[in-house]
Structure formats: structure tokens, C-alpha cells
Amino acid sequence: IDAHIFRVGGSETRQVAVLFSDITARKRHEQQQAFLLQLSDALRPLADPKAVRAEAMRVLGEHFGAVRALFWEAEPDGEHFVTDGGYAHGMPPIASRVRIDDLGAHVKAHLRIGRTLTITDTTADPHLSAAELANYEAFGCRAYVGVPLVKGGQLVATLGLYRTEAYEWKAEEV
């Protein structure tokens, strides 16, 4: 809140007025700009694409409090994702290749059409089967946001952020 206090009436009155302004949107914009500057500063000196991807995942993971931040590329068969490891904070290594079907039909459907998907709590998601839930648990994932990249109608890649606890993703984070 931004507040302005000023005297109203003549100098003989003892009245004041207070004007309040909600500056939430401005603060969000400032925080977003600060994050983009931090990301730009981290990536600017890098030339190798793998180094750029790894550093981008680190900055994203740390900024959003994720335990993992991964860039998954779809293999030409369209049935598998591969990653070079990305960012993991205190988490064990993961398989670098996964079947897209193992993510769940609901997740797969969203990603294939280019729709960002958020899962607040995998254990409470009615779209996940017991086997799919077991895959998420083995991965150490309880909350997820996936941002797909679709080109020419084909799923090319997905950027994923993962948390080990249930988490309500805010619209500005997504």
C-alpha cells in the first residue's frame, strides 16, 4: 500500500485526509523485472547450449523454490522425453529418459496440445492412476507445473518445475 496524508481545509482546521493506493500490480511487475534481469545476467556470459539450459534451470528452480527444474526434449518417436539432468536441490539423480505415457494420460493430453499444466497435489489428483502416482512419488514430485513447447502440431519439449510438498501455483508463477 502506498499512502499519502495531507491537510484539508484551511490552516485553522485540524483535519487530514489519507489516500491509499494498492501497489500490488506494480510490485509484482518490479519483482518480475528483477527476476528477468537476474536470469539475463546469469545466461549472458554462456555460449554452450547445454550450459545455458543448465544455468536457466538452476535460476528458475531457485527462484520458484522448486526441488527440480528440468527441460525435457521429446524424442522423434514422440513417446519419450530426455533430459540432461537440469537442476536438482537435494534430490537424487533421475532417469534421463522417461516414457511420456508414464506421466499420465491427463498430463500427456495437456502437453501434446500445448496447454500449461499445474498439479497442486499429485496424491489428490483424480486424473492420476495408482501406477502414475507411484511414478511421481518415485520421482519425488508432489506438485508440478509443466510448460510445453509445441511446434508444427508436435510436442517438442517441456519445462517442468517440481516440488516435494503440495503447492498451490500462483498465476504469476505459471
XYZ file of C-alpha atoms in Angstrom:
174
model
C 0.000 0.000 0.000
C 1.164 3.469 -0.861
C -0.305 6.109 1.485
C -0.420 9.889 1.186
C -1.522 12.059 4.103
C -2.355 15.702 3.608
C -4.113 18.539 5.365
C -7.549 19.544 4.154
C -9.278 22.829 4.783
C -7.526 25.954 5.966
C -4.642 26.255 8.363
C -7.087 26.778 11.244
C -8.631 23.284 10.822
C -7.078 20.165 12.149
C -8.340 17.794 9.510
C -6.330 15.456 7.380
C -7.169 13.138 4.522
C -5.475 9.882 3.746
C -5.285 8.451 0.246
C -4.361 4.778 -0.093
C -3.258 3.131 -3.327
C -2.887 -0.603 -3.912
C 0.536 -1.116 -5.484
C 0.396 -4.927 -5.698
C 0.499 -4.989 -9.503
C 3.437 -2.571 -9.581
C 5.364 -4.653 -7.021
C 4.715 -7.869 -8.990
C 5.969 -6.178 -12.149
C 9.105 -4.963 -10.342
C 9.775 -8.467 -8.978
C 9.289 -9.989 -12.419
C 11.686 -7.471 -13.954
C 14.271 -8.179 -11.236
C 13.998 -11.913 -11.919
C 14.364 -11.426 -15.688
C 17.441 -9.274 -15.092
C 18.922 -11.967 -12.821
C 18.232 -14.626 -15.468
C 19.712 -12.464 -18.215
C 22.849 -11.763 -16.155
C 23.309 -15.478 -15.463
C 22.914 -16.510 -19.117
C 24.723 -13.661 -20.889
C 28.297 -14.978 -20.484
C 27.401 -18.511 -21.608
C 27.702 -19.788 -25.180
C 27.285 -23.560 -24.914
C 23.580 -24.532 -25.253
C 23.849 -27.196 -22.532
C 25.432 -24.701 -20.148
C 22.704 -22.144 -20.946
C 19.982 -24.725 -20.290
C 21.583 -25.910 -17.036
C 22.014 -22.372 -15.724
C 18.473 -21.372 -16.741
C 17.106 -24.394 -14.877
C 19.158 -23.506 -11.791
C 17.944 -19.905 -11.733
C 14.321 -20.955 -12.336
C 14.474 -23.695 -9.707
C 15.938 -21.419 -7.059
C 13.593 -18.545 -7.868
C 10.453 -20.681 -7.636
C 11.599 -22.797 -4.687
C 11.486 -25.984 -6.757
C 13.438 -29.111 -5.863
C 13.791 -29.861 -9.559
C 13.683 -27.753 -12.704
C 14.039 -29.786 -15.876
C 13.941 -29.150 -19.590
C 12.628 -32.298 -21.270
C 13.056 -32.740 -25.021
C 10.688 -35.034 -26.885
C 12.408 -37.740 -28.874
C 11.485 -38.082 -32.559
C 9.294 -41.110 -31.734
C 7.042 -38.741 -29.750
C 6.805 -41.317 -26.970
C 9.767 -40.386 -24.772
C 11.271 -37.347 -23.079
C 15.004 -36.958 -22.457
C 16.779 -34.539 -20.154
C 20.377 -33.856 -19.237
C 19.553 -33.555 -15.547
C 18.677 -29.892 -15.134
C 18.520 -28.529 -11.607
C 18.024 -30.665 -8.522
C 18.196 -29.261 -4.999
C 18.912 -32.048 -2.532
C 17.337 -34.666 -4.778
C 18.888 -37.879 -6.099
C 19.673 -38.197 -9.810
C 16.815 -39.208 -12.050
C 16.462 -41.241 -15.215
C 17.395 -39.133 -18.193
C 14.731 -40.782 -20.366
C 11.076 -41.336 -19.500
C 8.023 -42.575 -21.347
C 5.540 -39.765 -21.833
C 2.739 -42.252 -21.078
C 4.191 -42.752 -17.572
C 3.270 -39.145 -16.757
C -0.410 -39.977 -17.052
C -2.949 -39.650 -19.846
C -4.255 -36.349 -18.453
C -0.753 -34.838 -18.339
C 0.117 -36.182 -21.777
C -3.082 -34.739 -23.277
C -2.370 -31.264 -21.902
C 1.232 -31.251 -23.026
C 0.523 -32.521 -26.533
C -1.878 -29.642 -27.252
C 0.466 -27.045 -25.771
C -1.543 -26.344 -22.621
C 0.375 -25.468 -19.464
C -0.495 -27.886 -16.706
C -0.341 -27.388 -12.958
C -0.797 -30.119 -10.399
C -1.229 -28.843 -6.850
C -1.040 -32.236 -5.174
C -0.373 -35.459 -7.068
C -1.763 -37.519 -4.189
C -5.138 -35.775 -4.509
C -5.280 -35.546 -8.316
C -8.213 -37.661 -9.524
C -6.710 -37.901 -13.026
C -3.696 -39.968 -11.925
C -3.871 -43.736 -11.653
C -2.153 -45.615 -8.831
C 0.713 -46.566 -11.182
C 1.126 -42.984 -12.372
C 1.051 -41.719 -8.792
C 3.784 -44.244 -7.917
C 5.905 -42.786 -10.747
C 5.505 -39.281 -9.311
C 6.339 -40.498 -5.794
C 9.477 -42.283 -7.062
C 10.457 -39.043 -8.773
C 9.952 -37.090 -5.538
C 7.192 -34.973 -7.040
C 4.069 -33.852 -5.245
C 3.379 -30.565 -7.074
C 4.205 -29.831 -10.688
C 3.936 -27.187 -13.364
C 4.733 -28.119 -16.948
C 5.051 -25.635 -19.776
C 5.062 -27.394 -23.147
C 6.591 -26.228 -26.404
C 4.617 -27.371 -29.436
C 5.851 -26.629 -32.964
C 4.029 -27.625 -36.120
C 1.495 -29.519 -34.025
C 4.202 -31.686 -32.431
C 5.273 -31.684 -28.786
C 8.943 -30.658 -28.902
C 9.835 -30.019 -25.263
C 8.504 -29.296 -21.800
C 9.894 -27.202 -18.993
C 8.932 -28.668 -15.628
C 9.168 -27.346 -12.085
C 8.675 -29.825 -9.244
C 8.077 -29.599 -5.502
C 8.131 -32.339 -2.882
C 5.138 -30.914 -0.996
C 1.670 -29.898 -2.145
C 1.763 -26.374 -3.514
C -0.835 -24.029 -4.980
C 0.908 -22.471 -8.005
C 0.111 -18.773 -8.281
C -0.987 -17.383 -11.633
C 2.038 -15.070 -11.818
C 4.371 -18.018 -11.223
C 2.787 -20.019 -14.011
